[in-house]
PDB file of C-alpha atoms in Angstrom:
ATOM      1  CA  MET A   1     223.544 123.809  63.046  1.00  0.00           C
ATOM      2  CA  TYR A   2     226.360 126.288  63.366  1.00  0.00           C
ATOM      3  CA  LYS A   3     226.918 128.653  66.293  1.00  0.00           C
ATOM      4  CA  VAL A   4     227.332 132.060  64.683  1.00  0.00           C
ATOM      5  CA  ASN A   5     228.481 135.104  66.616  1.00  0.00           C
ATOM      6  CA  GLU A   6     227.522 137.549  63.855  1.00  0.00           C
ATOM      7  CA  ILE A   7     227.117 138.027  60.118  1.00  0.00           C
ATOM      8  CA  PHE A   8     227.941 141.454  58.710  1.00  0.00           C
ATOM      9  CA  TYR A   9     228.931 143.205  55.492  1.00  0.00           C
ATOM     10  CA  SER A  10     232.059 145.346  55.318  1.00  0.00           C
ATOM     11  CA  LEU A  11     235.493 145.625  53.733  1.00  0.00           C
ATOM     12  CA  GLN A  12     238.245 143.131  54.464  1.00  0.00           C
ATOM     13  CA  GLY A  13     240.611 145.073  56.683  1.00  0.00           C
ATOM     14  CA  GLU A  14     243.652 142.794  56.788  1.00  0.00           C
ATOM     15  CA  GLY A  15     246.037 140.825  54.628  1.00  0.00           C
ATOM     16  CA  PHE A  16     245.998 140.050  50.929  1.00  0.00           C
ATOM     17  CA  HIS A  17     242.357 141.008  50.282  1.00  0.00           C
ATOM     18  CA  THR A  18     242.428 144.341  52.167  1.00  0.00           C
ATOM     19  CA  GLY A  19     239.780 146.692  50.797  1.00  0.00           C
ATOM     20  CA  THR A  20     237.657 143.955  49.232  1.00  0.00           C
ATOM     21  CA  PRO A  21     233.907 144.080  50.000  1.00  0.00           C
ATOM     22  CA  ALA A  22     232.919 140.903  51.831  1.00  0.00           C
ATOM     23  CA  THR A  23     230.281 139.308  53.980  1.00  0.00           C
ATOM     24  CA  PHE A  24     231.802 138.064  57.218  1.00  0.00           C
ATOM     25  CA  VAL A  25     230.416 135.007  58.974  1.00  0.00           C
ATOM     26  CA  ARG A  26     231.965 135.041  62.451  1.00  0.00           C
ATOM     27  CA  PHE A  27     231.597 131.746  64.282  1.00  0.00           C
ATOM     28  CA  SER A  28     231.575 131.441  68.077  1.00  0.00           C
ATOM     29  CA  GLY A  29     233.994 129.254  69.942  1.00  0.00           C
ATOM     30  CA  CYS A  30     237.686 128.547  69.666  1.00  0.00           C
ATOM     31  CA  ASN A  31     240.169 125.933  70.798  1.00  0.00           C
ATOM     32  CA  LEU A  32     242.634 128.702  71.797  1.00  0.00           C
ATOM     33  CA  ARG A  33     242.357 131.755  74.033  1.00  0.00           C
ATOM     34  CA  CYS A  34     244.367 134.648  72.624  1.00  0.00           C
ATOM     35  CA  SER A  35     244.554 137.857  74.647  1.00  0.00           C
ATOM     36  CA  PHE A  36     243.916 140.003  71.544  1.00  0.00           C
ATOM     37  CA  CYS A  37     240.899 138.056  70.218  1.00  0.00           C
ATOM     38  CA  ASP A  38     237.964 140.244  69.159  1.00  0.00           C
ATOM     39  CA  THR A  39     235.243 137.569  69.421  1.00  0.00           C
ATOM     40  CA  ARG A  40     232.976 137.090  72.412  1.00  0.00           C
ATOM     41  CA  HIS A  41     232.810 133.303  72.348  1.00  0.00           C
ATOM     42  CA  GLU A  42     229.822 133.006  74.656  1.00  0.00           C
ATOM     43  CA  ASP A  43     227.661 135.011  72.236  1.00  0.00           C
ATOM     44  CA  GLY A  44     225.965 133.485  69.241  1.00  0.00           C
ATOM     45  CA  VAL A  45     222.891 131.914  67.767  1.00  0.00           C
ATOM     46  CA  PHE A  46     222.508 128.534  66.134  1.00  0.00           C
ATOM     47  CA  LEU A  47     221.801 128.754  62.396  1.00  0.00           C
ATOM     48  CA  THR A  48     221.385 126.194  59.637  1.00  0.00           C
ATOM     49  CA  ALA A  49     223.376 126.378  56.400  1.00  0.00           C
ATOM     50  CA  ASP A  50     220.239 127.715  54.685  1.00  0.00           C
ATOM     51  CA  GLU A  51     219.815 130.468  57.284  1.00  0.00           C
ATOM     52  CA  ILE A  52     223.467 131.480  56.875  1.00  0.00           C
ATOM     53  CA  LEU A  53     222.998 131.485  53.108  1.00  0.00           C
ATOM     54  CA  GLN A  54     219.903 133.712  53.426  1.00  0.00           C
ATOM     55  CA  GLU A  55     221.879 136.284  55.401  1.00  0.00           C
ATOM     56  CA  VAL A  56     224.953 136.128  53.161  1.00  0.00           C
ATOM     57  CA  THR A  57     222.980 136.607  49.945  1.00  0.00           C
ATOM     58  CA  LYS A  58     221.445 139.851  51.226  1.00  0.00           C
ATOM     59  CA  ASN A  59     224.764 141.530  50.375  1.00  0.00           C
ATOM     60  CA  PRO A  60     226.074 142.177  46.854  1.00  0.00           C
ATOM     61  CA  ALA A  61     229.658 140.976  47.401  1.00  0.00           C
ATOM     62  CA  ARG A  62     230.759 137.649  45.989  1.00  0.00           C
ATOM     63  CA  THR A  63     233.368 137.183  48.757  1.00  0.00           C
ATOM     64  CA  VAL A  64     232.403 135.473  52.017  1.00  0.00           C
ATOM     65  CA  ILE A  65     234.913 135.309  54.855  1.00  0.00           C
ATOM     66  CA  LEU A  66     234.466 132.525  57.398  1.00  0.00           C
ATOM     67  CA  THR A  67     236.125 133.672  60.591  1.00  0.00           C
ATOM     68  CA  GLY A  68     235.799 133.363  64.319  1.00  0.00           C
ATOM     69  CA  GLY A  69     236.646 132.293  66.902  1.00  0.00           C
ATOM     70  CA  GLU A  70     237.861 129.259  65.043  1.00  0.00           C
ATOM     71  CA  PRO A  71     235.668 128.370  62.053  1.00  0.00           C
ATOM     72  CA  SER A  72     237.339 124.988  61.431  1.00  0.00           C
ATOM     73  CA  LEU A  73     235.561 123.710  64.544  1.00  0.00           C
ATOM     74  CA  GLN A  74     232.188 124.083  62.827  1.00  0.00           C
ATOM     75  CA  ILE A  75     232.262 124.456  59.053  1.00  0.00           C
ATOM     76  CA  ASP A  76     231.708 121.418  56.881  1.00  0.00           C
ATOM     77  CA  GLU A  77     231.264 120.375  53.247  1.00  0.00           C
ATOM     78  CA  ASN A  78     227.515 121.101  53.437  1.00  0.00           C
ATOM     79  CA  LEU A  79     228.049 124.790  54.252  1.00  0.00           C
ATOM     80  CA  VAL A  80     230.914 125.166  51.741  1.00  0.00           C
ATOM     81  CA  SER A  81     228.816 123.566  49.010  1.00  0.00           C
ATOM     82  CA  ALA A  82     225.765 125.735  49.752  1.00  0.00           C
ATOM     83  CA  LEU A  83     227.819 128.926  49.579  1.00  0.00           C
ATOM     84  CA  HIS A  84     229.554 127.843  46.372  1.00  0.00           C
ATOM     85  CA  LYS A  85     226.203 126.984  44.762  1.00  0.00           C
ATOM     86  CA  ALA A  86     225.171 130.570  45.509  1.00  0.00           C
ATOM     87  CA  GLY A  87     228.220 131.767  43.549  1.00  0.00           C
ATOM     88  CA  LYS A  88     230.260 132.839  46.559  1.00  0.00           C
ATOM     89  CA  TYR A  89     234.070 132.976  46.764  1.00  0.00           C
ATOM     90  CA  LEU A  90     234.981 131.467  50.132  1.00  0.00           C
ATOM     91  CA  CYS A  91     237.826 132.672  52.303  1.00  0.00           C
ATOM     92  CA  ILE A  92     238.606 131.322  55.728  1.00  0.00           C
ATOM     93  CA  GLU A  93     240.625 132.822  58.560  1.00  0.00           C
ATOM     94  CA  THR A  94     241.840 129.987  60.766  1.00  0.00           C
ATOM     95  CA  ASN A  95     244.491 129.331  63.386  1.00  0.00           C
ATOM     96  CA  GLY A  96     245.478 126.241  61.384  1.00  0.00           C
ATOM     97  CA  THR A  97     245.013 123.678  64.163  1.00  0.00           C
ATOM     98  CA  GLY A  98     241.952 122.017  62.610  1.00  0.00           C
ATOM     99  CA  THR A  99     241.340 120.340  59.279  1.00  0.00           C
ATOM    100  CA  LEU A 100     239.235 122.093  56.666  1.00  0.00           C
ATOM    101  CA  PRO A 101     236.651 120.776  54.250  1.00  0.00           C
ATOM    102  CA  PRO A 102     237.792 120.751  50.627  1.00  0.00           C
ATOM    103  CA  ASP A 103     237.074 123.501  48.101  1.00  0.00           C
ATOM    104  CA  ILE A 104     237.674 126.594  50.211  1.00  0.00           C
ATOM    105  CA  ASP A 105     238.935 129.175  47.725  1.00  0.00           C
ATOM    106  CA  TRP A 106     241.387 131.091  49.948  1.00  0.00           C
ATOM    107  CA  VAL A 107     242.991 129.964  53.209  1.00  0.00           C
ATOM    108  CA  THR A 108     244.413 132.520  55.614  1.00  0.00           C
ATOM    109  CA  CYS A 109     246.244 130.871  58.479  1.00  0.00           C
ATOM    110  CA  SER A 110     246.995 132.969  61.538  1.00  0.00           C
ATOM    111  CA  PRO A 111     249.063 130.588  63.662  1.00  0.00           C
ATOM    112  CA  LYS A 112     249.608 131.119  67.345  1.00  0.00           C
ATOM    113  CA  GLN A 113     252.792 130.404  69.302  1.00  0.00           C
ATOM    114  CA  GLY A 114     253.220 126.804  70.383  1.00  0.00           C
ATOM    115  CA  THR A 115     250.437 125.340  68.234  1.00  0.00           C
ATOM    116  CA  LYS A 116     250.769 122.620  65.601  1.00  0.00           C
ATOM    117  CA  ILE A 117     249.597 123.573  62.107  1.00  0.00           C
ATOM    118  CA  VAL A 118     247.737 120.704  60.383  1.00  0.00           C
ATOM    119  CA  LEU A 119     246.825 122.471  57.135  1.00  0.00           C
ATOM    120  CA  THR A 120     248.256 121.153  53.878  1.00  0.00           C
ATOM    121  CA  HIS A 121     247.503 124.306  51.854  1.00  0.00           C
ATOM    122  CA  ILE A 122     247.906 127.930  52.979  1.00  0.00           C
ATOM    123  CA  ASP A 123     247.446 130.865  50.632  1.00  0.00           C
ATOM    124  CA  GLU A 124     248.273 133.498  53.208  1.00  0.00           C
ATOM    125  CA  LEU A 125     250.117 133.219  56.489  1.00  0.00           C
ATOM    126  CA  LYS A 126     249.238 136.147  58.756  1.00  0.00           C
ATOM    127  CA  VAL A 127     251.091 136.409  62.057  1.00  0.00           C
ATOM    128  CA  VAL A 128     250.172 138.851  64.813  1.00  0.00           C
ATOM    129  CA  TYR A 129     253.564 140.132  65.920  1.00  0.00           C
ATOM    130  CA  GLU A 130     254.292 140.390  69.625  1.00  0.00           C
ATOM    131  CA  GLY A 131     258.092 140.253  69.393  1.00  0.00           C
ATOM    132  CA  GLN A 132     258.202 136.452  69.123  1.00  0.00           C
ATOM    133  CA  ASP A 133     260.834 134.475  67.219  1.00  0.00           C
ATOM    134  CA  MET A 134     259.628 134.442  63.609  1.00  0.00           C
ATOM    135  CA  LYS A 135     261.869 131.621  62.342  1.00  0.00           C
ATOM    136  CA  PRO A 136     259.325 128.851  63.085  1.00  0.00           C
ATOM    137  CA  TYR A 137     256.649 130.727  61.100  1.00  0.00           C
ATOM    138  CA  GLU A 138     258.992 131.101  58.135  1.00  0.00           C
ATOM    139  CA  GLN A 139     259.110 127.293  57.898  1.00  0.00           C
ATOM    140  CA  ILE A 140     255.355 127.062  57.322  1.00  0.00           C
ATOM    141  CA  PRO A 141     254.753 126.754  53.561  1.00  0.00           C
ATOM    142  CA  ALA A 142     252.499 129.528  52.257  1.00  0.00           C
ATOM    143  CA  THR A 143     252.146 131.621  49.126  1.00  0.00           C
ATOM    144  CA  HIS A 144     252.088 134.993  50.933  1.00  0.00           C
ATOM    145  CA  TYR A 145     253.495 136.039  54.337  1.00  0.00           C
ATOM    146  CA  PHE A 146     251.981 138.940  56.304  1.00  0.00           C
ATOM    147  CA  LEU A 147     253.086 140.382  59.622  1.00  0.00           C
ATOM    148  CA  GLN A 148     250.512 142.357  61.572  1.00  0.00           C
ATOM    149  CA  PRO A 149     250.866 144.678  64.552  1.00  0.00           C
ATOM    150  CA  CYS A 150     248.978 143.552  67.641  1.00  0.00           C
ATOM    151  CA  SER A 151     245.903 145.801  67.807  1.00  0.00           C
ATOM    152  CA  CYS A 152     247.845 148.609  66.031  1.00  0.00           C
ATOM    153  CA  LEU A 153     250.040 149.030  69.130  1.00  0.00           C
ATOM    154  CA  ASN A 154     253.469 147.959  67.844  1.00  0.00           C
ATOM    155  CA  THR A 155     253.375 149.118  64.237  1.00  0.00           C
ATOM    156  CA  GLU A 156     256.894 150.586  64.282  1.00  0.00           C
ATOM    157  CA  ALA A 157     258.385 147.273  65.466  1.00  0.00           C
ATOM    158  CA  VAL A 158     256.555 145.411  62.700  1.00  0.00           C
ATOM    159  CA  ILE A 159     257.728 147.894  60.054  1.00  0.00           C
ATOM    160  CA  ASP A 160     261.300 147.480  61.272  1.00  0.00           C
ATOM    161  CA  TYR A 161     261.006 143.687  61.187  1.00  0.00           C
ATOM    162  CA  VAL A 162     259.581 143.664  57.659  1.00  0.00           C
ATOM    163  CA  LEU A 163     262.317 146.022  56.431  1.00  0.00           C
ATOM    164  CA  HIS A 164     264.948 143.583  57.719  1.00  0.00           C
ATOM    165  CA  HIS A 165     263.093 140.403  56.669  1.00  0.00           C
ATOM    166  CA  PRO A 166     261.616 140.950  53.181  1.00  0.00           C
ATOM    167  CA  LEU A 167     259.822 137.586  53.100  1.00  0.00           C
ATOM    168  CA  TRP A 168     257.127 139.393  55.113  1.00  0.00           C
ATOM    169  CA  ARG A 169     254.653 142.084  54.079  1.00  0.00           C
ATOM    170  CA  LEU A 170     253.036 144.550  56.464  1.00  0.00           C
ATOM    171  CA  SER A 171     249.360 143.956  57.185  1.00  0.00           C
ATOM    172  CA  LEU A 172     247.578 146.750  59.011  1.00  0.00           C
ATOM    173  CA  GLN A 173     244.141 146.381  60.555  1.00  0.00           C
ATOM    174  CA  THR A 174     242.740 149.075  58.273  1.00  0.00           C
ATOM    175  CA  HIS A 175     239.199 148.462  59.503  1.00  0.00           C
ATOM    176  CA  LYS A 176     240.322 149.683  62.929  1.00  0.00           C
ATOM    177  CA  LEU A 177     242.226 152.611  61.430  1.00  0.00           C
ATOM    178  CA  ILE A 178     239.194 153.854  59.453  1.00  0.00           C
ATOM    179  CA  ASN A 179     236.668 152.831  62.112  1.00  0.00           C
ATOM    180  CA  ILE A 180     234.561 150.248  60.279  1.00  0.00           C
ATOM    181  CA  ARG A 181     233.603 146.726  61.296  1.00  0.00           C
TER     182      ARG A 181
END
């Protein structure tokens, strides 16, 4: 059983896959407490892998994004396998502090200050910028590096940082800008 906050269909609003239709499976619970988190961790229902699969397959998109909260606290090989058998492309958005089951197709790590990253493979590093020192994040091996304003409030500072540090790409929360989930 997995504690799921919500399952919904929309467009990916952030990072590398921005604009891609996807089914989001938002898990409840997290090992961190970030002030800008958009998940109500006390909410959720317990679902089996089959029940999650039933909901996910109602939507036409191949992409499924496992997010949270912190999905690494709950997902396992059984869920990953069931979604792959249904032909789904699996992305995860994780803080990087927990291990992941094998065979996830795309790993987005959004590390938080002062936490230890345990992942051995990161496709996309996405940091919410609050003026922190970015040098430690630049040492985390990833294929793509994205810097994101905190709740669209400090976009100019992020643009300035990216212009002076071209390792990073700007990631806007386009779902908030165009008012979709």
